[in-house]
Coordinates of C-alpha atoms in Angstrom, one line a residue:
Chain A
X203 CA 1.1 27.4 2.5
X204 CA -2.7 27.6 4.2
X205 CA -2.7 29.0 6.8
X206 CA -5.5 29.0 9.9
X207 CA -4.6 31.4 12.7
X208 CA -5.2 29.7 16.3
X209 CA -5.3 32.3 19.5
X210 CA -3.0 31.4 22.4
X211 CA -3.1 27.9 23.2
X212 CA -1.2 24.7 21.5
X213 CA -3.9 22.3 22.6
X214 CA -6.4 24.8 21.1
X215 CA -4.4 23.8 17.8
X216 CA -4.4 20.1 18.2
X217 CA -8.2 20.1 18.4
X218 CA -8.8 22.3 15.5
X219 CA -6.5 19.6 13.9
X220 CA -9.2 17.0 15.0
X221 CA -12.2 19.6 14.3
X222 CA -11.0 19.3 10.5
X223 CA -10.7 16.3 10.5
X224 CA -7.2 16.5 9.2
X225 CA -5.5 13.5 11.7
X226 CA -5.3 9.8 11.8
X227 CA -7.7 9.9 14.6
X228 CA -4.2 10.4 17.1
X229 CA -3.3 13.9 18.1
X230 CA -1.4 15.6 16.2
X231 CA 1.6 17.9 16.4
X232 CA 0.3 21.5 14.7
X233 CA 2.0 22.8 11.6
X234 CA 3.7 26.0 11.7
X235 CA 6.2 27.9 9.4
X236 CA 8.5 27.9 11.8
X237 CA 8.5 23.9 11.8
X238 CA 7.4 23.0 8.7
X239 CA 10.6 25.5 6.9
X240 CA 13.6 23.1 8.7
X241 CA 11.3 19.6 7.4
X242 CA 11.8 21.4 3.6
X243 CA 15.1 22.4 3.8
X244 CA 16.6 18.8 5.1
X245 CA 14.4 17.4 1.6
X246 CA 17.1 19.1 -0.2
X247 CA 15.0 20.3 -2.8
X248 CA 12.5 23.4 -3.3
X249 CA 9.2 23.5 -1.8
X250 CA 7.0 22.7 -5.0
X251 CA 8.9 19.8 -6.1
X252 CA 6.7 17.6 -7.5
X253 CA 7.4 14.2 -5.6
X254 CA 4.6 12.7 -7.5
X255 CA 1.1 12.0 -8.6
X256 CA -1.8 10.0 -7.1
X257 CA -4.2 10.6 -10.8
X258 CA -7.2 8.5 -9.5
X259 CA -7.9 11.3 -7.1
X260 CA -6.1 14.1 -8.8
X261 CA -3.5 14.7 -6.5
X262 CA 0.0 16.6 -7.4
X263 CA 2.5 15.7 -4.1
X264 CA 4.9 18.4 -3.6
X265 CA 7.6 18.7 -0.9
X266 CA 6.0 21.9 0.7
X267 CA 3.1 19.4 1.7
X268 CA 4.4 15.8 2.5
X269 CA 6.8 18.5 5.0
X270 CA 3.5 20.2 6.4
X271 CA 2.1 16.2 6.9
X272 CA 5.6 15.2 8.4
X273 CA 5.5 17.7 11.4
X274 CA 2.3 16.4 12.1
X275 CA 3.1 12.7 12.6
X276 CA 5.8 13.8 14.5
X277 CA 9.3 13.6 12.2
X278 CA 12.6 15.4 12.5
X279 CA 13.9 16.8 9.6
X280 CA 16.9 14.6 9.6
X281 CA 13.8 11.7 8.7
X282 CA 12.7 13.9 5.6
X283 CA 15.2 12.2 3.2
X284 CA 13.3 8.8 4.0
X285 CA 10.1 9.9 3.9
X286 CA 10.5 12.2 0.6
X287 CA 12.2 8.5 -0.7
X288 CA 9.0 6.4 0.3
X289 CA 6.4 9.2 -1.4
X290 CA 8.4 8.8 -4.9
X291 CA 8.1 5.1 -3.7
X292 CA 4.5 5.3 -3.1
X293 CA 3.5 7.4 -6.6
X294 CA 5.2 4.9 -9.2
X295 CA 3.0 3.9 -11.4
X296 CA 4.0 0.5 -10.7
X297 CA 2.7 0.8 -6.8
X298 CA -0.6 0.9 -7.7
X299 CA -1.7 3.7 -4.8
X300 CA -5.1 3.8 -5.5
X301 CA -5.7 0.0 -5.4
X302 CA -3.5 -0.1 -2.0
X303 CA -5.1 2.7 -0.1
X304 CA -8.9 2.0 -1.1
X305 CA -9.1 -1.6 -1.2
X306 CA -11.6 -3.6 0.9
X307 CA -9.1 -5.2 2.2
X308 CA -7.3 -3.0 4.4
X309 CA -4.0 -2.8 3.0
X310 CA -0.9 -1.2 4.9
X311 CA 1.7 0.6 3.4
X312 CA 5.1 -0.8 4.7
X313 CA 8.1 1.0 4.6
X314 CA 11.1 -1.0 4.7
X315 CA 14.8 1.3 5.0
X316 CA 17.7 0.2 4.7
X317 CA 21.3 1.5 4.3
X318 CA 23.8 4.1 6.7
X319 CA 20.1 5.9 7.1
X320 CA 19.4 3.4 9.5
X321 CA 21.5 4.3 12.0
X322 CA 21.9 7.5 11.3
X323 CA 18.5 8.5 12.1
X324 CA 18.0 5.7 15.1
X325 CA 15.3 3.8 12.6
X326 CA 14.3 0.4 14.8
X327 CA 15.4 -3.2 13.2
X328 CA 14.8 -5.0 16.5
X329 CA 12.7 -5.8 19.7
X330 CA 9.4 -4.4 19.4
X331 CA 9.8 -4.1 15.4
X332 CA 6.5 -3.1 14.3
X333 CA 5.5 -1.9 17.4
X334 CA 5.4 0.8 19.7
X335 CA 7.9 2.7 21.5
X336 CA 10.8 4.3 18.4
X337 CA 10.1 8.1 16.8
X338 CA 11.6 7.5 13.4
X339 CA 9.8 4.2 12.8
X340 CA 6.1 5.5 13.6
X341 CA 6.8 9.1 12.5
X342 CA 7.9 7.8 9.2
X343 CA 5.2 5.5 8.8
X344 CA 2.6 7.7 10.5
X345 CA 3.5 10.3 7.7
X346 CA 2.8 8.5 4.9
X347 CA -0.5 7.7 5.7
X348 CA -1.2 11.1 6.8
X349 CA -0.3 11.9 3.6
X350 CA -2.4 9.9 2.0
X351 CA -5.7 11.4 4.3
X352 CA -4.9 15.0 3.9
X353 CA -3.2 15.6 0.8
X354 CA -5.0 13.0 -1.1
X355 CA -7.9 12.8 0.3
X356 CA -8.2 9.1 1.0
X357 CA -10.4 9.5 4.1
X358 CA -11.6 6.7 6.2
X359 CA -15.2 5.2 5.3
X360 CA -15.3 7.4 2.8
X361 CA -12.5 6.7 -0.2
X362 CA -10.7 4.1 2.1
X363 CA -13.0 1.2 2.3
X364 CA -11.0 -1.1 4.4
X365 CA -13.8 -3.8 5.8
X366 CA -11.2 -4.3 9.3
X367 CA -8.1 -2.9 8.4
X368 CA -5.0 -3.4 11.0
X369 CA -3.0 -1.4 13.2
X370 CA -0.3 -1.2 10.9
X371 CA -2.7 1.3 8.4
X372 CA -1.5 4.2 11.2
X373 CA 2.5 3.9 10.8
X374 CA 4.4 0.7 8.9
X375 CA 7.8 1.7 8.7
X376 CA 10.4 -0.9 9.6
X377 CA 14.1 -1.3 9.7
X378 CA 16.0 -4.2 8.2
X379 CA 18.5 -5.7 10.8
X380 CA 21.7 -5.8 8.0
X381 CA 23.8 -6.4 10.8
X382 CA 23.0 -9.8 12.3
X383 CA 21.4 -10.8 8.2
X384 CA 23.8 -13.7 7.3
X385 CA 22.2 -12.6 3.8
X386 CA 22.1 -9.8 1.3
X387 CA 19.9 -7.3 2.4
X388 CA 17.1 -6.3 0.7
X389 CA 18.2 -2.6 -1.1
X390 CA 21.3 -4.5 -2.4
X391 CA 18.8 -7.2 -4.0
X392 CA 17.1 -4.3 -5.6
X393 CA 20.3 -3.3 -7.2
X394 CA 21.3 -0.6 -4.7
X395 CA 25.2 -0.2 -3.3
X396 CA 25.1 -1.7 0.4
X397 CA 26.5 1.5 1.9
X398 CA 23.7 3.5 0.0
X399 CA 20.3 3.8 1.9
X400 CA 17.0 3.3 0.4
X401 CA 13.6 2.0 0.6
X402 CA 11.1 -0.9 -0.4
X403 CA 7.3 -0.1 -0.1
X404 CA 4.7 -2.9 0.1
X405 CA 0.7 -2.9 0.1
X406 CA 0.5 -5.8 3.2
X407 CA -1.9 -7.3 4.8
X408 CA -1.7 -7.2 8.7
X409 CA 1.2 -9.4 9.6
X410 CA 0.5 -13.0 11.2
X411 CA 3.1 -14.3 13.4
X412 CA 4.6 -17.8 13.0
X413 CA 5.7 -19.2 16.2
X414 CA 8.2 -22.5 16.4
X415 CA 9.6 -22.6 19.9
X416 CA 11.0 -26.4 19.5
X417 CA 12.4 -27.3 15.9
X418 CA 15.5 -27.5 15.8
X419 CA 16.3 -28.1 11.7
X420 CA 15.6 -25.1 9.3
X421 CA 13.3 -27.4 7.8
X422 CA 10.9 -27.4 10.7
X423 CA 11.1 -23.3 10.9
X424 CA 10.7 -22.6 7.2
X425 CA 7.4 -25.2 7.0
X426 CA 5.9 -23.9 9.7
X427 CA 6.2 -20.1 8.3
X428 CA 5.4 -21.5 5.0
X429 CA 2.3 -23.2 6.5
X430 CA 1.6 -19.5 8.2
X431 CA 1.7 -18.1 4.5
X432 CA -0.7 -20.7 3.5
X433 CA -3.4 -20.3 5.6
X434 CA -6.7 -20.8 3.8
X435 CA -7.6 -17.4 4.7
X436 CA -5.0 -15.7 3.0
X437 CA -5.3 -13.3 0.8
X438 CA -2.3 -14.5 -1.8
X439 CA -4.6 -17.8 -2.2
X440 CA -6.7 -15.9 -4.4
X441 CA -4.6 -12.6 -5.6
X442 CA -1.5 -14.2 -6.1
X443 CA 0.5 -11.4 -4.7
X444 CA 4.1 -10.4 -3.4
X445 CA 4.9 -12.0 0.0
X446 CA 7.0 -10.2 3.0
X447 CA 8.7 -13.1 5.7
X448 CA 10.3 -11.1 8.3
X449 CA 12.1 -13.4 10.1
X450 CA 13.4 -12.5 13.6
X451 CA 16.9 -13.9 14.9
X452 CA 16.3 -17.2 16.4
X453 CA 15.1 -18.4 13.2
X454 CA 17.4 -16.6 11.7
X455 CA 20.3 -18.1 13.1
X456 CA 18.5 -21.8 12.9
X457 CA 17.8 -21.8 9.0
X458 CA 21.3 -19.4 8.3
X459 CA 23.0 -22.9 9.9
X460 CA 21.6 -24.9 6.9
X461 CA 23.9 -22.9 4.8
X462 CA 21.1 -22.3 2.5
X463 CA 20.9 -18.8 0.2
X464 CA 18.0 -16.5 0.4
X465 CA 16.9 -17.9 -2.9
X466 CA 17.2 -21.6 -1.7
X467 CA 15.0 -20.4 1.2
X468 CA 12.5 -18.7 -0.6
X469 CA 12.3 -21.9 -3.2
X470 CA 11.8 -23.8 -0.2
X471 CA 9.2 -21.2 1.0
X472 CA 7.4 -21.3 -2.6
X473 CA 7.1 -25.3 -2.6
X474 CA 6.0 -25.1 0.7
X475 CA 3.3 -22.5 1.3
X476 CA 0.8 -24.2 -0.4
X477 CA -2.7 -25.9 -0.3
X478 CA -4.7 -28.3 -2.7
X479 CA -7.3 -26.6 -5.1
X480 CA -9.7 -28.7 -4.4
X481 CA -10.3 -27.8 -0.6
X482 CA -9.8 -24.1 -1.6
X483 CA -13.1 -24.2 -3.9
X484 CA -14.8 -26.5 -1.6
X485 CA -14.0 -23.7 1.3
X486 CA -15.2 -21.3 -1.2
X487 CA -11.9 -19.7 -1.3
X488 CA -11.4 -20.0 -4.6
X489 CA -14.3 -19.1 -6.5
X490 CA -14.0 -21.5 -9.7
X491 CA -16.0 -25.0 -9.6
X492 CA -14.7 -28.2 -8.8
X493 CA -12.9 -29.9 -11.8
X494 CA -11.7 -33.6 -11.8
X495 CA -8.4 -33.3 -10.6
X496 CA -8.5 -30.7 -8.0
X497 CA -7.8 -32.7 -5.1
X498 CA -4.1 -33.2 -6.6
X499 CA -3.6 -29.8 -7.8
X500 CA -1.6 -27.2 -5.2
X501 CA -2.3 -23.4 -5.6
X502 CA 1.2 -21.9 -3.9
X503 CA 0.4 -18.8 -2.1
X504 CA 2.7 -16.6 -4.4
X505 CA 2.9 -17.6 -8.0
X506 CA 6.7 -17.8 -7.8
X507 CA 10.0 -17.7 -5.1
X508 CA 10.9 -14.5 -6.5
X509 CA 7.4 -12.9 -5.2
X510 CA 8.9 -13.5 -1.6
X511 CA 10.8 -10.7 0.2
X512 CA 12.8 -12.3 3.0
X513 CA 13.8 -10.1 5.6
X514 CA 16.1 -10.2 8.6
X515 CA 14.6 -8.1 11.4
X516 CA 13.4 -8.3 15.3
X517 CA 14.8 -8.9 18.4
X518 CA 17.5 -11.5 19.4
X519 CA 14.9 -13.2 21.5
X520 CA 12.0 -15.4 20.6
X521 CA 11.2 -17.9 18.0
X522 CA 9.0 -16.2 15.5
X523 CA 8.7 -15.0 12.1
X524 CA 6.0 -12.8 10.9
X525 CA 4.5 -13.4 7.3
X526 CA 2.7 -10.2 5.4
X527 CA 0.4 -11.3 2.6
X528 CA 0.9 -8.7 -0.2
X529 CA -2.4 -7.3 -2.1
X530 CA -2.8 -8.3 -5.6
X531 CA -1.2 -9.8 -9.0
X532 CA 1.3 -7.6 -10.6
X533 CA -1.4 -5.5 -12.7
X534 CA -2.9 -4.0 -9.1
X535 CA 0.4 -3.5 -7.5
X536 CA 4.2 -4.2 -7.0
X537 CA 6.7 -3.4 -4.7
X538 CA 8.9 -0.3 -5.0
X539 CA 12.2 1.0 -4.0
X540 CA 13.7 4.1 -4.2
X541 CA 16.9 5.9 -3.2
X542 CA 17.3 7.7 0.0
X543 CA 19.4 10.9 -1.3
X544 CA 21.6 12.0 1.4
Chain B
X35 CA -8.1 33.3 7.3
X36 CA -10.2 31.7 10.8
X37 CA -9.9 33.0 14.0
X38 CA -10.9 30.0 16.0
X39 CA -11.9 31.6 19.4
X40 CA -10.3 33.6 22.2
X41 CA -9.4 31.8 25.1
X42 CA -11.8 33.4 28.2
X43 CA -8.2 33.1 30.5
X44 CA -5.5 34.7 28.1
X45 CA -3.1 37.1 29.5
X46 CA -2.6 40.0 26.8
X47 CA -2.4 39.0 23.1
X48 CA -0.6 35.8 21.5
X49 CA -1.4 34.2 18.6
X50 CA 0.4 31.6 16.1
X51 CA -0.5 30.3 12.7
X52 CA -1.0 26.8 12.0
X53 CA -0.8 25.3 8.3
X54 CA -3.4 23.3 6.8
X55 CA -2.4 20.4 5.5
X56 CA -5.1 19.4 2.6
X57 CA -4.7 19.6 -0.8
X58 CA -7.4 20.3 -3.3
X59 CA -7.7 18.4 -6.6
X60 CA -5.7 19.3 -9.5
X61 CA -8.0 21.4 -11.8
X62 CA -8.3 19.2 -14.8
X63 CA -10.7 20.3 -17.7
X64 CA -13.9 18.0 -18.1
X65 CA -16.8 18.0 -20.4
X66 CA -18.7 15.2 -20.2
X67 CA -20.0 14.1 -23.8
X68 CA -23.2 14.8 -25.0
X69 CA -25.8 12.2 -23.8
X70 CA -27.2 9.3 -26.6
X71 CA -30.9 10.0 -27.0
X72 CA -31.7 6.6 -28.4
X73 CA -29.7 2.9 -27.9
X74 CA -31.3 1.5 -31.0
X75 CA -28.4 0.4 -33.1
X76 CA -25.6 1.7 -31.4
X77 CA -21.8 0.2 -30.6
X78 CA -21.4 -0.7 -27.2
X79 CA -18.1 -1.0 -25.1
X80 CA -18.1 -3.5 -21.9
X81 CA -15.3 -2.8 -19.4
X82 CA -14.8 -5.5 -17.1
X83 CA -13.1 -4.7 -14.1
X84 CA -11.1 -7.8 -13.1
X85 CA -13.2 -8.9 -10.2
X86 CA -14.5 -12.2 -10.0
X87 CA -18.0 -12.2 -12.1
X88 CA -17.5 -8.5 -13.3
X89 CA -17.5 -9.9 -17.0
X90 CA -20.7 -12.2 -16.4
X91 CA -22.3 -8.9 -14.8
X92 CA -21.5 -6.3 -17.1
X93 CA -22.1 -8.4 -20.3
X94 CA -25.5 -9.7 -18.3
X95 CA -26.6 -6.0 -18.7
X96 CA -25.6 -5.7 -22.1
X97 CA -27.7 -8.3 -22.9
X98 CA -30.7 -7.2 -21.4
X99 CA -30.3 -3.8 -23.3
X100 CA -29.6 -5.4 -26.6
X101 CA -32.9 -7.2 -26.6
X102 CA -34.7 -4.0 -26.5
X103 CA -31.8 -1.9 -28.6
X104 CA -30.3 -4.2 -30.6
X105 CA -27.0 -2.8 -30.9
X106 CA -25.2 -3.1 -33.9
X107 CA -21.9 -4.3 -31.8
X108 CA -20.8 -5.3 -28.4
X109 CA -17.7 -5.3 -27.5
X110 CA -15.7 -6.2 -24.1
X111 CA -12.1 -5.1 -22.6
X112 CA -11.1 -6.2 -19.5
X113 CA -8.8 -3.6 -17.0
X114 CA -5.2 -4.4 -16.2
X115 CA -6.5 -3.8 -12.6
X116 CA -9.6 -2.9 -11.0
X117 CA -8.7 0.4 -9.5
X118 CA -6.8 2.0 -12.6
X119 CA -8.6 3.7 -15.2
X120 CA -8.2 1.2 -18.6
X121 CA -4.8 2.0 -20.3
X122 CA -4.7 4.7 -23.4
X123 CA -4.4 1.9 -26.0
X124 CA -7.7 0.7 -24.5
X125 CA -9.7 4.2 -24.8
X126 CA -8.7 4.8 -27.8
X127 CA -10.0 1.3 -28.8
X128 CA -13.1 2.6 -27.0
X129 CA -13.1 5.8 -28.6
X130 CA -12.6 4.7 -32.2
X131 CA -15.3 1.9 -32.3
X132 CA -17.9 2.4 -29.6
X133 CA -20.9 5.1 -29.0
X134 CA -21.0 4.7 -25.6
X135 CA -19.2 2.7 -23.5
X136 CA -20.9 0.0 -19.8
X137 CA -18.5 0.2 -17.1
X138 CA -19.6 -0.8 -13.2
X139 CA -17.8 -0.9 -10.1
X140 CA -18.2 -3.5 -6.9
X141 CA -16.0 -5.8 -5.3

């Protein structure tokens, strides 16, 4: 462990915390053995396990750190199981770290749980979902990125270029609502046993909200959040990456009428959330020159229904859905998921 | 270790540690290569990084060099992704038939 020796006062520590430079720009709660030992021991495993490796900057990840990182942002140690799940997550070759916490274009790193976890740690699935207001949600989320600042050294304006970045770069962490889900949910998609708990990491954009307070037909829901995925300004338009459609329980419960499967409703998505080549290069959106037959061509915003994650989450009241461009073709990044050992 | 300061109001002596949470790099052992003195006849390598125009770019330099140098080769590889390092089958491409190797970075 380093150590720095503060005299006498707590918010003495907290600035020297800021002095360093070693927060998200929020106070944060000061490291001490005494706080950081419980954060290891509720890991489960020794304090030099490696968790994994960020090699474009060099980084080893051990539990001894991501523990010292999670008592900033504020976790319990009963949270340590998620968060130890969602750095393995985050380190897989496959997640593309480097790509997702550099980029230009201000990538997020969501964390979705799901599983007995959920409950057992009082993880938000509803009202206020990726907002304020729920410890485990931001301290999980918060920790991931502080992570990413102090252990790996991917400091604002510096190694993180992110032109605007969103809220969501400080804490991303969501819960998915299996409950109310007339679906699968998602960790059982990945192969996981529904009364095992794990979690799914994405490199999102900031998520834009689709609104329909008057269709009544799933029809009219899922084309308007397919028309939301499709804007011209989105980011799968050129990359081609995953997509995230959290979709809060009105629509929910208006497309789950139709019957329809989660695949049937992400085909319908994937036809959908589309927009004609031709006005994409003329935007400048796409950077290719105009060929004859552009103006019939479509570019979907993901290159197939199985780049959609659907997931059932929010509260009971309101008719929105939120769409989350992903970052990227498959070579830059995918998602991930990982078991939560209990 | 850093004392910080001494608050002017304390009441007798207390003091906690706090743990800082940075890492330093892994120690990895680097050497960089011995620098080419001359670019007359040489095999090049061109690494395209997968942004749009990073292939026009790169090989735009080449060709500027190769009027001066003429190079007895140019060759190009293209990453997987632009913020990845080429993969092992690629350097070892790079390593077996080039003697030095154009890479750029931009967005």
């Amino acid at each position: 462990m380093k150590k720095v020796v503060v005299v006498h006062d707590p918010v003495e520590a907290i600035e020297l915390y800021y002095a360093r430079g070693w927060t998200d720009g929020l106070p944060v709660v000061p490291a001490t053995p005494d706080n950081v030992a419980p954060m290891i021991a509720a890991s489960g495993l020794p304090p030099d396990h490696v968790l994994g490796r960020y090699p474009e900057r060099q980084r080893t990840i051990t539990v001894e750190r991501v523990a010292v990182n999670a008592v900033l942002a504020g976790c319990k140690p009963e949270y340590m199981p998620v968060v130890v799940a969602a750095i393995e997550a985050l380190t897989d070759p496959l997640f593309g770290v480097h790509a997702e916490a550099c980029t230009t274009g201000g990538v997020g790193i969501l964390v979705v749980v799901n599983g007995p976890v959920v409950k057992q740690i009082g993880l938000n699935a509803e009202t206020v979902l990726f907002g304020h207001g729920n410890r485990a949600n931001l301290a999980i989320g918060r920790t991931i990125r502080m992570v990413l600042v102090n252990v790996c050294g991917v400091i604002p304006g510096l190694v993180d270029r992110a032109t605007l970045a969103h809220p969501s770069k400080i804490a991303f962490c969501i819960a998915e609502n299996e409950a109310v889900s007339p679906w699968e949910p998602l960790h059982v998609e990945r192969g996981f046993p529904r009364d095992q708990s794990a979690v799914t990491l994405f490199g999102c954009m900031g998520p834009v909200q689709a609104e329909n307070r008057f269709g009544t037909t799933h029809e009219q829901v899922l084309r308007t959040i397919a028309s939301t995925m499709s804007h011209s300004g989105s980011h799968n338009l050129n990359w081609q990456g995953e997509y995230v459609v959290v979709m809060a329980q009105e629509h929910m419960q208006t497309v789950a009428a139709s019957g329809w499967s989660k695949q049937v409703v992400k085909e319908f998505l994937w036809q959908h959330a589309r927009r004609r080549v031709g006005e994409l290069k003329e935007l400048g959106v796409l950077a290719d020159p105009y060929e004859p037959g552009d103006e019939e061509r479509w570019r979907h915003a993901v290159p197939s229904p199985d780049r959609i994650t659907l997931i059932c989450a929010g509260g009971s009241a309101g008719r929105y859905s939120t769409c989350l461009p992903g970052h990227g073709h498959p070579g830059i990044t995918q998602s991930v998921s990982r078991l939560v050992r209990s | 270790m850093t004392v910080v300061r001494q608050s002017p109001t304390s009441v007798g002596t207390f003091s906690f540690v706090v743990l800082d949470p940075t890492q330093e790099p892994d120690e990895v052992p680097f050497e960089l290569n011995p620098r080419v003195s001359d670019l007359t006849g040489l095999r090049v390598g061109l690494v395209d990084n997968g942004k749009h125009k990073s292939k026009e770019v790169v090989q735009a330099v080449a060709d500027l060099l190769n009027e001066k140098y003429r190079f007895s080769s140019m060759r190009m590889w293209r990453k997987e992704s632009p913020a990845k390092a080429p993969s092992p089958d690629q350097i070892a491409e790079m390593k077996e038939t080039c003697d030095v190797v154009i890479a750029g970075i931009g967005d």
